[in-house]
Amino acid sequence: MGLTPRPLCENPAPQLHSIAGISTLPATILSSWLGASGITNVSVAPSDRKLVVLFLRGAMDGASLIVPYGDDEYHNHRRTIGLGTPKSGLIDLDGFYGLHPAAATLKPWFSKGKLAAIHAIGSMDQTRSHFEAMATMERGAEGQAQELSSGWLARALHATQPATPSPLRAVTFGSLLPDTLRGAPSPSVIRTINDVKLGGSKALRGIIKQLYETGDTAAHASGLAALRVLDAMDKVNPDAYVPAAGATYPTSPTGETLRQAALLLKANVGATSVFLDSTGWDSHVTQGTSSGYLAGLFTDLAGALDAFATDIGPMLEKTTIVVMTEFGRRIPENSALGTDHGRAGAWLVLGNGVTGGKVHAEWPGLKTEQLDGPGDLRVTTDYRNVLLEISQLVFGQAITSAALFPGLAYKPSGVFPKALT
Amino acid sequence: MLDRRTLIVATAGLAAGCKPARTSLDPRQTYLPDRTTKATDADRRRAGHLLSRAAFGPTPALIEDVLSLGLDGWIDKQLTPPTEVIGPASYLQPTETTGLHFRLNSLPCLRPGAIYELRDVSQPRVLSELSAATILRSTYSQWQLRERMCQFWTNHFNIYGRKVATARERKQADAELLYFLADDQRTVIRPHSLGRFHDLIDASIKSPAMIGYLDNQLNKSGNVNENYARELLELHTLGVNGGYTQADVKNVAKVLSGWTIEDGFLKRVGSVVFDGKNHTRGEKDVLGVPINEPNGEAERDKLVEIVTSHGATARYITAKLVDFFCGHESDTYALKDTSARVYRQSAGAIDKVVRHILLSDAFYASKPKFRQPFDYLIACLRATNADTSGIGNIQYQLERMGQPLHQWPMPDGYPDTTTAWVGNMIPRWQFALDLASNSIQNTKLDNNAVKHLCRNRFAPASDADRLTAVLASPEFQWA
């Protein structure tokens, strides 16, 4: 992973400072992180592949985003909240699946072959608890989450850690470290880029640096990483950021985090992996049809992805975006015109390496006897196969199935053929 | 001005101005007072440790308290606080200091009354006043252990104050969730925080805030909604590994079917009522115990009895309490065993379990626990003896650090682990700087307290930088 030619030391040699001393990094090192002209300098080195993970919290209803309208049973199960067929406004994808009309801005990316959907994807774990399912999936565990303490992306980052990684190599937007990055080498948790700065005097930063160099607790390690982040971000001005190519992000939390992710990736400060959350997908009640609650979320999600892909422009050739969720929702609608917790769902993948313009699925069918348990779509693609392929694509072939997903009998998903060449 | 504690901070054997070593900034040792009480250094350290966990951080006066009462004496006193009397005429509570009375009385949203009366107040104002009350009580209450336990249970029974749903059948319940929170604090969390776990569940199951948050107003015969039933078992009582089945979830949901939030013109809007025609009748089997009662109320009572007396609940609840006081990274295996036994033998008496934990060797041997943002913020306010209204920018600081009150969307509550929080240091430093520069509105430092806290550390830096350094130090992030 040749991130930058003159990297910052992961563990800078201890230096002696006066108690009120200034201990900022040499400017030459900073500039190597920032590129000659900071944020405007977008360069895509051949090995500089990037990953954006967007996790839809609460179980997104895959059957409403990528609608299996060609399966007659779908229309029986979703009598009130069904989305019909292309004749009634659904956006046809391949004669069997249709895209929710509220997500229309994704269609051009699909047609251009940049975007693919994966259906009937999910975890082999049977839980229908959000928390357990997220804990299991974010760790990439076979069954119970307790089997693994670290997150899948954390393991991928460890397996391919460059000798001198950027402090911003793995970033999450929010206020908590997600389990996906649990155990990762110095992940940065950023609420908004505007918060990644510290007022006060240079002397103060020097004192804080010295305090955090004197000890070895988790706080010390995190504090030192935070200081390197501050140094790197001193040269970035988020307020001056203008998305490229007229990209317009929705003014929603999802739109805003993707805008900031683009800003960060384009700032060329060594960010490789960005993890983002989107919430509100637990549509038990009145989820709506072509308009309504879920439609609003789809418009927002699609608009944000469209703006992001437009904004990063040529960098999309080196960036893979995966939109995942902990499980899908029950196929029969419930009495409150929503859907309950199910099993398999739908994911989206966009950008580098994706065999796009296609809905990848081994469709399990929607007849009662084909459904799982109380009426759920059967999982025919173990999500770990897709995440393994993405990890190998982004971080390199050195990542083995055994190291990333213990217990996985790898089966090619067909989504990332280039990943395994 | 109000409620000033005198900070008499001794150097406790630390050479002023020496190289900052780990112990010199350890908040558990920073506040060790002068030797006005006969006590060994070990006693003082134990007192500091207790007050870092059972309170929101030590103060010199509290250390003296513990040293004179003894660990058990102080704990027993804290476990029997006077009952809070909250009448509509006055919010004054004679059980707290005048300073806290004064501050709480400036928050009219806390005054009890019919829930619907609050609806004339804007939602942000209600949320702001609720959050302020929590900040104020945690900072200034003399019944620190009760506030700690209120924090624990509020998080255990987490309710997202800003839940919005588009439900056709919601009967306004979702829009009013925020208005129910004050009632939930008053009738569920605060009166039972040190009582019987049974009574806590019994109150929670009757709380319109919880019913609305977990969609039970939509749980009807023939159209069972499992949301509350699942979380009641998974998060509130038995725990995810508590051995219940999907059939148990279904049956709990049937027991709870028909319990809804009353609404309608000229009614006492917002109370939880039973709608028999939406209840699933007949016998239900929950965790191997048949529920076959004459009416919905008796069924619910039986359910509360079954889930709170279950062995898995004893283990799950007490283990969570042990982790709360000792941290996840300490050796507490045996303590969890004995704590579960205390729960079973006392029929779920929370005060007995807490006493057992706080007097155990494992507690005093436990490793430093990483402070959640709220704990960090309150510890900073206490250490600087700051005068705050709890309103305004101080709440924004919490949000920036990642822990705005009543705004965790999921029912599992904020996580209590080091890994969840440790990656977000910068907002803490910025808060320390803002507090140290007196630039947080309605929040002012006590210069004497600050002087004692900083002594002549970090000279010749500016006063604000020196205080920032103390509060932003790695040591101050741990309790």
PDB file of C-alpha atoms in Angstrom, chain B residues 9-264:
ATOM      1  CA  VAL B   9      -6.608  20.221  47.471  1.00  0.00           C
ATOM      2  CA  ALA B  10      -3.364  19.064  48.887  1.00  0.00           C
ATOM      3  CA  THR B  11      -0.436  18.103  46.823  1.00  0.00           C
ATOM      4  CA  ALA B  12      -0.661  14.584  48.218  1.00  0.00           C
ATOM      5  CA  GLY B  13       3.003  13.959  48.061  1.00  0.00           C
ATOM      6  CA  LEU B  14       3.432  15.336  44.574  1.00  0.00           C
ATOM      7  CA  ALA B  15       6.220  17.717  43.904  1.00  0.00           C
ATOM      8  CA  ALA B  16       4.656  20.681  42.199  1.00  0.00           C
ATOM      9  CA  GLY B  17       5.880  21.261  38.701  1.00  0.00           C
ATOM     10  CA  CYS B  18       7.531  17.915  38.374  1.00  0.00           C
ATOM     11  CA  LYS B  19       7.379  15.942  35.165  1.00  0.00           C
ATOM     12  CA  PRO B  20       3.807  14.829  34.686  1.00  0.00           C
ATOM     13  CA  ALA B  21       3.824  11.227  35.691  1.00  0.00           C
ATOM     14  CA  ARG B  22       0.725   9.119  35.486  1.00  0.00           C
ATOM     15  CA  THR B  23      -0.229   9.284  39.098  1.00  0.00           C
ATOM     16  CA  SER B  24       0.144  13.016  39.362  1.00  0.00           C
ATOM     17  CA  LEU B  25      -2.909  13.651  37.175  1.00  0.00           C
ATOM     18  CA  ASP B  26      -4.923  10.631  38.191  1.00  0.00           C
ATOM     19  CA  PRO B  27      -8.266  12.116  39.263  1.00  0.00           C
ATOM     20  CA  ARG B  28      -8.560   9.429  41.871  1.00  0.00           C
ATOM     21  CA  GLN B  29      -5.540  10.867  43.595  1.00  0.00           C
ATOM     22  CA  THR B  30      -5.610  14.521  42.626  1.00  0.00           C
ATOM     23  CA  TYR B  31      -8.270  15.355  45.170  1.00  0.00           C
ATOM     24  CA  LEU B  32      -6.813  13.613  48.169  1.00  0.00           C
ATOM     25  CA  PRO B  33      -7.260  16.216  50.878  1.00  0.00           C
ATOM     26  CA  ASP B  34      -4.975  17.284  53.618  1.00  0.00           C
ATOM     27  CA  ARG B  35      -4.597  14.806  56.380  1.00  0.00           C
ATOM     28  CA  THR B  36      -7.411  16.247  58.408  1.00  0.00           C
ATOM     29  CA  THR B  37      -8.776  12.801  59.040  1.00  0.00           C
ATOM     30  CA  LYS B  38      -6.811   9.945  60.409  1.00  0.00           C
ATOM     31  CA  ALA B  39      -6.578   7.617  57.462  1.00  0.00           C
ATOM     32  CA  THR B  40      -3.959   5.620  55.675  1.00  0.00           C
ATOM     33  CA  ASP B  41      -2.975   6.298  52.086  1.00  0.00           C
ATOM     34  CA  ALA B  42      -4.672   3.041  51.142  1.00  0.00           C
ATOM     35  CA  ASP B  43      -7.895   4.285  52.721  1.00  0.00           C
ATOM     36  CA  ARG B  44      -7.663   7.504  50.786  1.00  0.00           C
ATOM     37  CA  ARG B  45      -7.085   5.687  47.518  1.00  0.00           C
ATOM     38  CA  ARG B  46     -10.060   3.426  48.136  1.00  0.00           C
ATOM     39  CA  ALA B  47     -12.219   6.435  48.918  1.00  0.00           C
ATOM     40  CA  GLY B  48     -11.088   8.102  45.689  1.00  0.00           C
ATOM     41  CA  HIS B  49     -11.770   4.925  43.748  1.00  0.00           C
ATOM     42  CA  LEU B  50     -15.255   4.564  45.230  1.00  0.00           C
ATOM     43  CA  LEU B  51     -16.120   8.168  44.445  1.00  0.00           C
ATOM     44  CA  SER B  52     -14.892   7.867  40.875  1.00  0.00           C
ATOM     45  CA  ARG B  53     -17.370   5.099  40.230  1.00  0.00           C
ATOM     46  CA  ALA B  54     -20.236   5.382  42.734  1.00  0.00           C
ATOM     47  CA  ALA B  55     -20.246   9.163  42.298  1.00  0.00           C
ATOM     48  CA  PHE B  56     -19.475  11.377  39.320  1.00  0.00           C
ATOM     49  CA  GLY B  57     -15.988  12.007  40.625  1.00  0.00           C
ATOM     50  CA  PRO B  58     -14.475  12.833  43.996  1.00  0.00           C
ATOM     51  CA  THR B  59     -14.310  16.189  45.675  1.00  0.00           C
ATOM     52  CA  PRO B  60     -12.249  16.921  48.781  1.00  0.00           C
ATOM     53  CA  ALA B  61     -15.414  17.179  50.873  1.00  0.00           C
ATOM     54  CA  LEU B  62     -16.658  13.809  49.621  1.00  0.00           C
ATOM     55  CA  ILE B  63     -13.343  12.150  50.350  1.00  0.00           C
ATOM     56  CA  GLU B  64     -13.607  13.451  53.901  1.00  0.00           C
ATOM     57  CA  ASP B  65     -17.144  12.087  54.081  1.00  0.00           C
ATOM     58  CA  VAL B  66     -16.054   8.619  53.067  1.00  0.00           C
ATOM     59  CA  LEU B  67     -13.085   8.650  55.395  1.00  0.00           C
ATOM     60  CA  SER B  68     -15.193   9.618  58.380  1.00  0.00           C
ATOM     61  CA  LEU B  69     -18.150   7.337  57.653  1.00  0.00           C
ATOM     62  CA  GLY B  70     -16.104   4.415  56.357  1.00  0.00           C
ATOM     63  CA  LEU B  71     -16.702   2.824  52.987  1.00  0.00           C
ATOM     64  CA  ASP B  72     -19.704   0.856  54.198  1.00  0.00           C
ATOM     65  CA  GLY B  73     -21.074   3.770  56.170  1.00  0.00           C
ATOM     66  CA  TRP B  74     -20.948   6.066  53.160  1.00  0.00           C
ATOM     67  CA  ILE B  75     -22.404   3.452  50.826  1.00  0.00           C
ATOM     68  CA  ASP B  76     -25.247   2.636  53.222  1.00  0.00           C
ATOM     69  CA  LYS B  77     -26.078   6.303  53.605  1.00  0.00           C
ATOM     70  CA  GLN B  78     -26.093   6.768  49.828  1.00  0.00           C
ATOM     71  CA  LEU B  79     -28.284   3.694  49.385  1.00  0.00           C
ATOM     72  CA  THR B  80     -31.038   5.207  51.548  1.00  0.00           C
ATOM     73  CA  PRO B  81     -31.586   8.700  50.187  1.00  0.00           C
ATOM     74  CA  PRO B  82     -34.714  10.527  51.310  1.00  0.00           C
ATOM     75  CA  THR B  83     -37.666   9.936  49.036  1.00  0.00           C
ATOM     76  CA  GLU B  84     -38.041  12.651  46.446  1.00  0.00           C
ATOM     77  CA  VAL B  85     -41.268  14.522  46.962  1.00  0.00           C
ATOM     78  CA  ILE B  86     -42.345  16.089  43.741  1.00  0.00           C
ATOM     79  CA  GLY B  87     -45.594  17.957  44.065  1.00  0.00           C
ATOM     80  CA  PRO B  88     -47.239  20.111  41.432  1.00  0.00           C
ATOM     81  CA  ALA B  89     -47.229  23.133  43.711  1.00  0.00           C
ATOM     82  CA  SER B  90     -43.527  23.251  44.161  1.00  0.00           C
ATOM     83  CA  TYR B  91     -40.603  21.466  42.749  1.00  0.00           C
ATOM     84  CA  LEU B  92     -38.500  22.250  45.777  1.00  0.00           C
ATOM     85  CA  GLN B  93     -36.939  19.197  47.273  1.00  0.00           C
ATOM     86  CA  PRO B  94     -35.761  19.592  50.833  1.00  0.00           C
ATOM     87  CA  THR B  95     -33.523  16.585  50.327  1.00  0.00           C
ATOM     88  CA  GLU B  96     -31.091  18.457  48.128  1.00  0.00           C
ATOM     89  CA  THR B  97     -28.975  21.533  48.605  1.00  0.00           C
ATOM     90  CA  THR B  98     -30.408  24.959  48.011  1.00  0.00           C
ATOM     91  CA  GLY B  99     -28.130  25.369  45.024  1.00  0.00           C
ATOM     92  CA  LEU B 100     -29.605  22.368  43.272  1.00  0.00           C
ATOM     93  CA  HIS B 101     -33.167  23.348  44.261  1.00  0.00           C
ATOM     94  CA  PHE B 102     -32.655  26.742  42.787  1.00  0.00           C
ATOM     95  CA  ARG B 103     -31.327  25.417  39.520  1.00  0.00           C
ATOM     96  CA  LEU B 104     -33.952  22.684  39.097  1.00  0.00           C
ATOM     97  CA  ASN B 105     -36.711  25.147  39.859  1.00  0.00           C
ATOM     98  CA  SER B 106     -35.702  27.148  36.841  1.00  0.00           C
ATOM     99  CA  LEU B 107     -36.771  24.205  34.654  1.00  0.00           C
ATOM    100  CA  PRO B 108     -40.569  24.338  34.493  1.00  0.00           C
ATOM    101  CA  CYS B 109     -40.833  21.315  32.194  1.00  0.00           C
ATOM    102  CA  LEU B 110     -39.879  19.150  35.144  1.00  0.00           C
ATOM    103  CA  ARG B 111     -42.898  20.115  37.171  1.00  0.00           C
ATOM    104  CA  PRO B 112     -45.355  17.269  37.202  1.00  0.00           C
ATOM    105  CA  GLY B 113     -48.778  17.563  35.731  1.00  0.00           C
ATOM    106  CA  ALA B 114     -50.898  15.826  33.180  1.00  0.00           C
ATOM    107  CA  ILE B 115     -48.653  14.804  30.335  1.00  0.00           C
ATOM    108  CA  TYR B 116     -50.711  16.664  27.785  1.00  0.00           C
ATOM    109  CA  GLU B 117     -50.066  19.961  29.500  1.00  0.00           C
ATOM    110  CA  LEU B 118     -46.488  19.842  28.301  1.00  0.00           C
ATOM    111  CA  ARG B 119     -47.605  19.747  24.712  1.00  0.00           C
ATOM    112  CA  ASP B 120     -47.832  23.499  24.542  1.00  0.00           C
ATOM    113  CA  VAL B 121     -44.084  23.655  25.011  1.00  0.00           C
ATOM    114  CA  SER B 122     -41.762  23.184  22.060  1.00  0.00           C
ATOM    115  CA  GLN B 123     -40.014  19.821  21.815  1.00  0.00           C
ATOM    116  CA  PRO B 124     -36.478  21.274  21.800  1.00  0.00           C
ATOM    117  CA  ARG B 125     -37.239  23.138  25.013  1.00  0.00           C
ATOM    118  CA  VAL B 126     -38.507  19.989  26.716  1.00  0.00           C
ATOM    119  CA  LEU B 127     -35.439  18.058  25.626  1.00  0.00           C
ATOM    120  CA  SER B 128     -33.144  20.854  26.709  1.00  0.00           C
ATOM    121  CA  GLU B 129     -34.690  21.081  30.168  1.00  0.00           C
ATOM    122  CA  LEU B 130     -34.678  17.323  30.662  1.00  0.00           C
ATOM    123  CA  SER B 131     -31.004  17.194  29.706  1.00  0.00           C
ATOM    124  CA  ALA B 132     -30.236  20.144  31.958  1.00  0.00           C
ATOM    125  CA  ALA B 133     -31.881  18.408  34.895  1.00  0.00           C
ATOM    126  CA  THR B 134     -29.669  15.363  34.390  1.00  0.00           C
ATOM    127  CA  ILE B 135     -26.538  17.480  34.099  1.00  0.00           C
ATOM    128  CA  LEU B 136     -27.446  19.473  37.215  1.00  0.00           C
ATOM    129  CA  ARG B 137     -28.352  16.508  39.369  1.00  0.00           C
ATOM    130  CA  SER B 138     -25.253  14.579  38.339  1.00  0.00           C
ATOM    131  CA  THR B 139     -23.024  17.555  39.050  1.00  0.00           C
ATOM    132  CA  TYR B 140     -24.519  18.874  42.265  1.00  0.00           C
ATOM    133  CA  SER B 141     -26.645  16.213  43.945  1.00  0.00           C
ATOM    134  CA  GLN B 142     -25.452  15.058  47.334  1.00  0.00           C
ATOM    135  CA  TRP B 143     -27.085  11.719  46.571  1.00  0.00           C
ATOM    136  CA  GLN B 144     -24.494  10.836  43.978  1.00  0.00           C
ATOM    137  CA  LEU B 145     -25.081   7.092  43.986  1.00  0.00           C
ATOM    138  CA  ARG B 146     -28.770   7.575  43.238  1.00  0.00           C
ATOM    139  CA  GLU B 147     -27.834   9.767  40.265  1.00  0.00           C
ATOM    140  CA  ARG B 148     -25.377   7.117  39.099  1.00  0.00           C
ATOM    141  CA  MET B 149     -28.104   4.511  39.256  1.00  0.00           C
ATOM    142  CA  CYS B 150     -30.559   6.785  37.456  1.00  0.00           C
ATOM    143  CA  GLN B 151     -27.959   7.103  34.724  1.00  0.00           C
ATOM    144  CA  PHE B 152     -27.584   3.326  34.590  1.00  0.00           C
ATOM    145  CA  TRP B 153     -31.308   2.622  34.403  1.00  0.00           C
ATOM    146  CA  THR B 154     -32.078   5.450  31.985  1.00  0.00           C
ATOM    147  CA  ASN B 155     -29.585   3.853  29.656  1.00  0.00           C
ATOM    148  CA  HIS B 156     -30.807   0.326  30.376  1.00  0.00           C
ATOM    149  CA  PHE B 157     -34.352   1.371  29.552  1.00  0.00           C
ATOM    150  CA  ASN B 158     -33.215   3.654  26.779  1.00  0.00           C
ATOM    151  CA  ILE B 159     -35.932   5.624  25.006  1.00  0.00           C
ATOM    152  CA  TYR B 160     -35.134   7.682  21.953  1.00  0.00           C
ATOM    153  CA  GLY B 161     -36.722  11.036  22.638  1.00  0.00           C
ATOM    154  CA  ARG B 162     -36.866  12.033  19.008  1.00  0.00           C
ATOM    155  CA  LYS B 163     -38.554   8.956  17.652  1.00  0.00           C
ATOM    156  CA  VAL B 164     -40.818   9.952  14.820  1.00  0.00           C
ATOM    157  CA  ALA B 165     -43.026   7.556  12.967  1.00  0.00           C
ATOM    158  CA  THR B 166     -45.509   7.931  10.213  1.00  0.00           C
ATOM    159  CA  ALA B 167     -47.904   5.407  11.682  1.00  0.00           C
ATOM    160  CA  ARG B 168     -51.497   5.861  10.693  1.00  0.00           C
ATOM    161  CA  GLU B 169     -52.575   4.278  13.936  1.00  0.00           C
ATOM    162  CA  ARG B 170     -50.155   6.060  16.151  1.00  0.00           C
ATOM    163  CA  LYS B 171     -52.795   8.280  17.736  1.00  0.00           C
ATOM    164  CA  GLN B 172     -50.219  11.012  18.319  1.00  0.00           C
ATOM    165  CA  ALA B 173     -48.188   8.718  20.530  1.00  0.00           C
ATOM    166  CA  ASP B 174     -44.968   9.105  18.598  1.00  0.00           C
ATOM    167  CA  ALA B 175     -45.201  12.821  18.330  1.00  0.00           C
ATOM    168  CA  GLU B 176     -45.554  12.925  22.069  1.00  0.00           C
ATOM    169  CA  LEU B 177     -42.785  10.554  22.973  1.00  0.00           C
ATOM    170  CA  LEU B 178     -40.569  13.382  24.073  1.00  0.00           C
ATOM    171  CA  TYR B 179     -43.291  14.689  26.356  1.00  0.00           C
ATOM    172  CA  PHE B 180     -43.531  11.281  28.004  1.00  0.00           C
ATOM    173  CA  LEU B 181     -39.855  11.251  28.969  1.00  0.00           C
ATOM    174  CA  ALA B 182     -40.227  13.534  31.973  1.00  0.00           C
ATOM    175  CA  ASP B 183     -42.985  11.270  33.221  1.00  0.00           C
ATOM    176  CA  ASP B 184     -40.835   8.193  32.600  1.00  0.00           C
ATOM    177  CA  GLN B 185     -38.012   9.678  34.668  1.00  0.00           C
ATOM    178  CA  ARG B 186     -40.426  10.652  37.442  1.00  0.00           C
ATOM    179  CA  THR B 187     -42.439   7.435  37.676  1.00  0.00           C
ATOM    180  CA  VAL B 188     -40.068   4.718  36.447  1.00  0.00           C
ATOM    181  CA  ILE B 189     -36.392   5.543  36.790  1.00  0.00           C
ATOM    182  CA  ARG B 190     -36.038   7.860  39.788  1.00  0.00           C
ATOM    183  CA  PRO B 191     -38.302   6.227  42.377  1.00  0.00           C
ATOM    184  CA  HIS B 192     -37.080   2.699  41.675  1.00  0.00           C
ATOM    185  CA  SER B 193     -33.408   3.234  40.895  1.00  0.00           C
ATOM    186  CA  LEU B 194     -32.360   1.630  44.186  1.00  0.00           C
ATOM    187  CA  GLY B 195     -35.477  -0.446  44.818  1.00  0.00           C
ATOM    188  CA  ARG B 196     -36.586  -3.839  43.563  1.00  0.00           C
ATOM    189  CA  PHE B 197     -35.886  -4.731  39.944  1.00  0.00           C
ATOM    190  CA  HIS B 198     -39.403  -6.168  39.818  1.00  0.00           C
ATOM    191  CA  ASP B 199     -40.860  -2.735  40.580  1.00  0.00           C
ATOM    192  CA  LEU B 200     -38.684  -1.119  37.959  1.00  0.00           C
ATOM    193  CA  ILE B 201     -39.911  -3.467  35.232  1.00  0.00           C
ATOM    194  CA  ASP B 202     -43.452  -3.137  36.539  1.00  0.00           C
ATOM    195  CA  ALA B 203     -43.243   0.655  36.247  1.00  0.00           C
ATOM    196  CA  SER B 204     -41.514   0.557  32.868  1.00  0.00           C
ATOM    197  CA  ILE B 205     -44.121  -1.749  31.370  1.00  0.00           C
ATOM    198  CA  LYS B 206     -46.756   0.803  32.394  1.00  0.00           C
ATOM    199  CA  SER B 207     -44.822   3.769  31.053  1.00  0.00           C
ATOM    200  CA  PRO B 208     -46.383   5.487  28.036  1.00  0.00           C
ATOM    201  CA  ALA B 209     -42.877   6.443  26.898  1.00  0.00           C
ATOM    202  CA  MET B 210     -41.776   2.816  26.672  1.00  0.00           C
ATOM    203  CA  ILE B 211     -45.071   1.614  25.194  1.00  0.00           C
ATOM    204  CA  GLY B 212     -44.811   4.303  22.508  1.00  0.00           C
ATOM    205  CA  TYR B 213     -41.119   3.844  21.864  1.00  0.00           C
ATOM    206  CA  LEU B 214     -41.400   0.099  21.279  1.00  0.00           C
ATOM    207  CA  ASP B 215     -44.655   0.235  19.303  1.00  0.00           C
ATOM    208  CA  ASN B 216     -46.859  -1.621  21.757  1.00  0.00           C
ATOM    209  CA  GLN B 217     -49.795   0.607  20.907  1.00  0.00           C
ATOM    210  CA  LEU B 218     -49.761  -1.283  17.602  1.00  0.00           C
ATOM    211  CA  ASN B 219     -49.642  -4.702  19.269  1.00  0.00           C
ATOM    212  CA  LYS B 220     -53.112  -6.185  18.803  1.00  0.00           C
ATOM    213  CA  SER B 221     -54.717  -9.594  18.718  1.00  0.00           C
ATOM    214  CA  GLY B 222     -54.333 -11.051  15.259  1.00  0.00           C
ATOM    215  CA  ASN B 223     -51.749  -8.372  14.413  1.00  0.00           C
ATOM    216  CA  VAL B 224     -49.112  -9.059  16.978  1.00  0.00           C
ATOM    217  CA  ASN B 225     -46.208  -6.597  17.060  1.00  0.00           C
ATOM    218  CA  GLU B 226     -43.191  -8.211  18.685  1.00  0.00           C
ATOM    219  CA  ASN B 227     -41.037  -5.152  19.143  1.00  0.00           C
ATOM    220  CA  TYR B 228     -41.529  -4.544  22.853  1.00  0.00           C
ATOM    221  CA  ALA B 229     -41.766  -8.241  23.678  1.00  0.00           C
ATOM    222  CA  ARG B 230     -38.400  -8.923  22.074  1.00  0.00           C
ATOM    223  CA  GLU B 231     -36.609  -6.031  23.731  1.00  0.00           C
ATOM    224  CA  LEU B 232     -38.202  -6.808  27.094  1.00  0.00           C
ATOM    225  CA  LEU B 233     -36.532 -10.221  26.984  1.00  0.00           C
ATOM    226  CA  GLU B 234     -33.388  -9.383  25.024  1.00  0.00           C
ATOM    227  CA  LEU B 235     -32.425  -6.064  26.584  1.00  0.00           C
ATOM    228  CA  HIS B 236     -34.478  -5.395  29.709  1.00  0.00           C
ATOM    229  CA  THR B 237     -34.512  -8.734  31.553  1.00  0.00           C
ATOM    230  CA  LEU B 238     -33.029 -12.074  30.433  1.00  0.00           C
ATOM    231  CA  GLY B 239     -30.405 -10.818  28.001  1.00  0.00           C
ATOM    232  CA  VAL B 240     -29.781 -12.015  24.460  1.00  0.00           C
ATOM    233  CA  ASN B 241     -28.312 -15.291  25.680  1.00  0.00           C
ATOM    234  CA  GLY B 242     -30.986 -15.760  28.312  1.00  0.00           C
ATOM    235  CA  GLY B 243     -32.359 -18.923  26.763  1.00  0.00           C
ATOM    236  CA  TYR B 244     -35.721 -17.665  25.528  1.00  0.00           C
ATOM    237  CA  THR B 245     -37.122 -18.753  22.191  1.00  0.00           C
ATOM    238  CA  GLN B 246     -38.973 -17.083  19.333  1.00  0.00           C
ATOM    239  CA  ALA B 247     -42.125 -18.728  20.735  1.00  0.00           C
ATOM    240  CA  ASP B 248     -41.505 -16.944  24.041  1.00  0.00           C
ATOM    241  CA  VAL B 249     -41.214 -13.639  22.181  1.00  0.00           C
ATOM    242  CA  LYS B 250     -44.521 -14.310  20.414  1.00  0.00           C
ATOM    243  CA  ASN B 251     -46.251 -15.230  23.641  1.00  0.00           C
ATOM    244  CA  VAL B 252     -44.941 -12.215  25.526  1.00  0.00           C
ATOM    245  CA  ALA B 253     -46.253 -10.106  22.668  1.00  0.00           C
ATOM    246  CA  LYS B 254     -49.653 -11.754  23.069  1.00  0.00           C
ATOM    247  CA  VAL B 255     -49.646 -11.030  26.792  1.00  0.00           C
ATOM    248  CA  LEU B 256     -48.885  -7.396  26.025  1.00  0.00           C
ATOM    249  CA  SER B 257     -51.387  -7.088  23.197  1.00  0.00           C
ATOM    250  CA  GLY B 258     -54.076  -4.506  23.849  1.00  0.00           C
ATOM    251  CA  TRP B 259     -51.961  -2.313  26.147  1.00  0.00           C
ATOM    252  CA  THR B 260     -51.957   1.024  24.459  1.00  0.00           C
ATOM    253  CA  ILE B 261     -51.708   4.753  25.018  1.00  0.00           C
ATOM    254  CA  GLU B 262     -54.946   6.496  25.692  1.00  0.00           C
ATOM    255  CA  ASP B 263     -55.772   9.468  23.587  1.00  0.00           C
ATOM    256  CA  GLY B 264     -58.837  11.502  22.925  1.00  0.00           C
TER     257      GLY B 264
END
